[in-house]
Amino acid sequence: RAAEVMRMAVTTSFHNSGLADVLLPQIAEDLDLEVQLLVVGTGQAIRLGEAGDVDAILVHSRSAEEAFVAGGYGTHRREIMYNDFVVIGPAADPAGLREAADATGALRAIAEAEAPFVSRGDDSGTHKKELSLWSDAGVAAEGDWYNAVGAGMGAALNTASGLGAYILADRASWLNFANKGDLDLVFAGDPVLFNQYAYLPVNPERHPHTRHALALTLEDWLTSDTAQVLIDGYTIGGETLFTFNADQGAGQ
Amino acid sequence: MGDLWEGLTRAVWLVLTLDPDLMEISARSLQVTLTALVIATAIALPLAALLSVRRFRWRRAVIAVLNALMGLPPVVVGLIVYVILSRSGPLGVLGLLFTPTAMVIAQVVIIVPLIASIAHQSLRELWQEYHDLLISMNVTQWQKISTLLWDGRRALLTASLAGFGRAIGEVGAIMIVGGNIDNATRVLTTAIALETGRGDFALALALGFVLIGLAVGINLAIHWLGRTEREGRW
Amino acid sequence: MGDLWEGLTRAVWLVLTLDPDLMEISARSLQVTLTALVIATAIALPLAALLSVRRFRWRRAVIAVLNALMGLPPVVVGLIVYVILSRSGPLGVLGLLFTPTAMVIAQVVIIVPLIASIAHQSLRELWQEYHDLLISMNVTQWQKISTLLWDGRRALLTASLAGFGRAIGEVGAIMIVGGNIDNATRVLTTAIALETGRGDFALALALGFVLIGLAVGINLAIHWLGRTEREGRW
Amino acid sequence: MTELFPLVLEGACTRRGGKDLAGPVDLRLEGQGASIIIGPNGSGKTSLLRLIHGAARLSAGTITWACPTDTARHHQAFVFQRPVMLRRSVAQNIAYPLRLRGVGRRAALDQARDWGVRVGLADCLDLPAPVLSGGEQQKLALARALITEPRVLFLDEPCAALDGAATRDIETILADAKAAGTRIIMTTHDIGQARRLADEVIFLLHGRVHDRARADIFFDAPATSEAAAFLRGDIVQ
Amino acid sequence: MTELFPLVLEGACTRRGGKDLAGPVDLRLEGQGASIIIGPNGSGKTSLLRLIHGAARLSAGTITWACPTDTARHHQAFVFQRPVMLRRSVAQNIAYPLRLRGVGRRAALDQARDWGVRVGLADCLDLPAPVLSGGEQQKLALARALITEPRVLFLDEPCAALDGAATRDIETILADAKAAGTRIIMTTHDIGQARRLADEVIFLLHGRVHDRARADIFFDAPATSEAAAFLRGDIVQ
Ligand SMILES: Nc1ncnc2c1ncn2[C@@H]1O[C@H](COP(=O)(O)OP(=O)(O)OP(=O)(O)O)[C@@H](O)[C@H]1O
Ligand SMILES: Nc1ncnc2c1ncn2[C@@H]1O[C@H](COP(=O)(O)OP(=O)(O)OP(=O)(O)O)[C@@H](O)[C@H]1O
Ligand SMILES: [Mg+2]
Ligand SMILES: [Mg+2]
């Protein structure tokens, strides 16, 4: 048992990647700190932070994060790493996404073919990304083929697997997902699909009971070289998942 | 606490304005639950009566297992139904996954043991009362069962209502087999889970209050109907 | 279907190897559920007995509401408990959120109406039988209640087991108030939900089978203990 | 009409919780008249009646009717010491055995009302049966047994809660039934009633047949000292 | 010792489902002896007994004891027509009222065993009460009522299911209790028993007191034609 305990709310996509299982034991060893993860939706993570029920949050939804800091709920926002979104679909690829030039093209192909598509539909970072891609593509995301499931990444993937549908997912969740069925990765690589994770300690002025010092210690560790090695070195099936991009000079 | 209050006012507002989304998912909740309830009741009550009147070797064991199955975790039920109905599963060709039918199936599996256990509990007492008379009249198994079910109907209401309550508030299983698809399989509970995940606690609570109101309303209505029957000792 | 089979074998394997993670979360599941069960039973049974023996103006309404509350959706209970225990809520200073205690509280709220309703159902019958005698003996309210509870103990077992079943299989509420924190508040059901989200159905099913085995085992054990009492007409 | 009798019990015995409630009993009953079973409280009268009727489990021995047991069961009716009231109206209670035999609702209820009036329940036909007074419940049970016109009628202290007039009425009904060929097997603690109705008496003690005799012989000159003591109202051993 | 009597009923009436089960009744009961209530089935004997005892709701009129009702209730016991068996052993059933009064477990059970033996239940003290025979259940109910040494004892056909010897024993116990000052209010259909026990007779018809007289007068020269008919065993109107 570690001497200190703190709580951090993270999104399902981060947790599903399995990276936490690599980072947390090292944190416990280096800092003698047990980080308790609350794995929830992005919106819920932010609400937990606002209520002071956790000491820090790690999410990927830039506008919501900035509003969080602007509202005085968090002290600051620190970017840690990014991964990327990928489009998953039936291996047969009926809409022909594999030929698409960029992300918007891929989505347009789905809409034109009216191939079944599963949307998270839960205002998560992934969902917001998907919506912005649809609007970039100039396609109205509606119709029988468009299924807004209102669920976490894993549940949405399960649904897509059951329906044989396309879905936008983060690479980490996809690689860790076991119920692939006949789904396959059909599109990836467009820089617009990069997915930035940021760390936000909860503001101790608003919630004096929060363990702010521990949150800052953890931030230092997450932006340290140790973390960089672990994050960049984390692979599944030979694929790198995350790219460490913390500005190591920006620490407090 | 602010969330509670805001949830309440939003619930009132949603209901007063007859919010179309709310109406749709409430109607679907009711439809799925009532269908499941009718099916489950039709299975569970005769089963309970049979277990009361019939002595066979494994009777105690069957009753214990039935009791135990009240604890069937909904997520597990959901998973099993998912695996069976999924495209690669044995019943995949029916294409039932992510339809209200799949949700009904899962709910039936969940509430049959509950209704049967509670019903058995009161039918057993009634059977002890009736036993001598019915045995002496040399009635058939089927006549025993129908007599018990008819004369015990008041008590069986509690069993059915317990099933109704469990089904309408259930989320774990129907999330998996229904998929919470907007305009297709979204019901009140899955919508609540969604709003919770989004962090919109007030809306989640508002939907929750609507759901509680619905459940309480239906119960009160049934009790009120029950009361209009002649008030007797049964 | 392959998942079902693989789930079964993995369940057997996990149990046979006494997998330490499994042991830990199973123990926590049991601890939380049994604590909640003890508390809920201590509240619900006397309440049920009181409702049976005492006539007051709103009695029928209270019973109907209690029946209705069996349908209290767990996610809503979870949310309400969350809002109350949250740091910005009225009981936030206690720091109970995301602890097993919070999970116990939510479970108690969920199963009290269930246990009370079912218990009331059978105590009402017993009270009809005993009514004349006890009234004629001029017993106090408290003596009525304790006599009913004692002589009806067999039937009350079903009520408690129903509560146990509901509590141990519950996931919606304890996910919200417990947070499913590894090594702290993870229990079997939340672990199942987690594995389901990861798409690892086989592991989820394996945990589910362990959970079902646990529930069935405890039920059978209790029934077996019940049988060792003298076999009688009650 | 198939013949039900003679009925032969050989070493018949019903046991519960390790105790012989009645038996072992050897008995041969012929097809006519009324057999009255008497004996002290707890001597096993009820148990023996239930055993013969088939409502109690036969733990040892045999019970043989002259026809298949199922046929025999079909022609029997039983009036319990503590009548069981179905949670229905009085008329529905009396009609119940007819409904079981497939008689239509209307016809069954009409007959039930007739019988209700005959046993003196005219005023309470539409009450819920469980609210009836003790005597009324016994009358109901009688009507419910008689309505199927059984060929064998078991009665367990059918008049214990009845007033004098009702007792006389019921005795008349029973005598009529007997005259019409119904075999009556009955217990009672009312020695006067036993005298009036009995063709033969079976005296039970500790679950066994202690004495059995033609009624006139039994009452006038009981063969055993226990029977004599019982008739005098003394404590039997 | 506070005085319980006289007990005065004025227009007392218990109603159920729009029907007067008993009453309106005007009655003044003094503190001595045994009042036997008789009347046809359904005439309201049980209802009147329950009303006086306080087990049935008083729908109209008043019932006044010479002391506060609570005190009066404390000194009463009631033996029901259809005895209620607690789902416990016989001994525990008999001990139950003592336990309610705070007597220790051991002491209560010892007394219960004594009383069980006195009413003739020596052999079944450890059986579960619900399996007892009809007569044994009535004996249990009697013992359970007598064990608290009540000053007023209500009995609703207490010997209906008892054999001759048991009836005589119970009558002796009741006569002893009466001699020791216990006020007895009892119903019965056994006119012989009424003659043996009654100091006064209350004749009930359609829920009302139709006749009331000293026992010797009532039985030898009933004042009303209905009472005379009832005693003859004729149907009363
Ligand atoms: N809840 C009720 N609703 C309507 N009628 C009732 C109710 N309870 C009892 N009665 C009727 O009231 C009458 C009086 O009943 P009660 O039990 O007092 O009679 P009783 O004189 O004790 O008869 P018995 O000699 O048969 O025991 C009966 O005719 C009975 O059917
Ligand atoms: N399940 C049981 N276990 C043990 N003893 C039992 C059981 N059932 C009945 N008995 C006993 O068996 C004996 C016979 O009972 P039964 O009812 O046949 O007597 P009975 O002759 O009808 O008496 P009564 O005249 O009082 O009605 C009684 O002493 C009773 O206590
Ligand atoms: Mg008997
Ligand atoms: Mg009566």
Short mmCIF file of C-alpha atoms and ligand atoms in Angstrom, two decimals, chain D residues 132-135 161, chain E residues 40-47 49 81 156-157 187 189, ligand 4:
data_model
loop_
_atom_site.label_atom_id
_atom_site.label_comp_id
_atom_site.label_asym_id
_atom_site.label_seq_id
_atom_site.Cartn_x
_atom_site.Cartn_y
_atom_site.Cartn_z
CA LEU D 132 -69.10 -16.91 7.96
CA SER D 133 -69.70 -17.93 11.57
CA GLY D 134 -68.33 -21.25 12.75
CA GLY D 135 -71.62 -23.07 12.33
CA ALA D 161 -70.44 -26.16 15.85
CA PRO E 40 -78.90 -20.32 16.78
CA ASN E 41 -75.99 -20.38 14.32
CA GLY E 42 -75.25 -16.93 13.02
CA SER E 43 -77.23 -15.21 15.77
CA GLY E 44 -74.18 -13.17 16.72
CA LYS E 45 -72.86 -14.98 19.80
CA THR E 46 -69.27 -14.85 18.67
CA SER E 47 -69.65 -11.26 17.57
CA LEU E 49 -68.39 -11.93 22.85
CA GLN E 81 -64.26 -20.85 18.55
CA ASP E 156 -66.58 -19.40 22.55
CA GLU E 157 -67.81 -23.00 22.35
CA THR E 187 -71.23 -19.57 24.44
CA HIS E 189 -74.49 -25.24 21.64
MG MG F 4 -69.73 -18.46 16.87
#
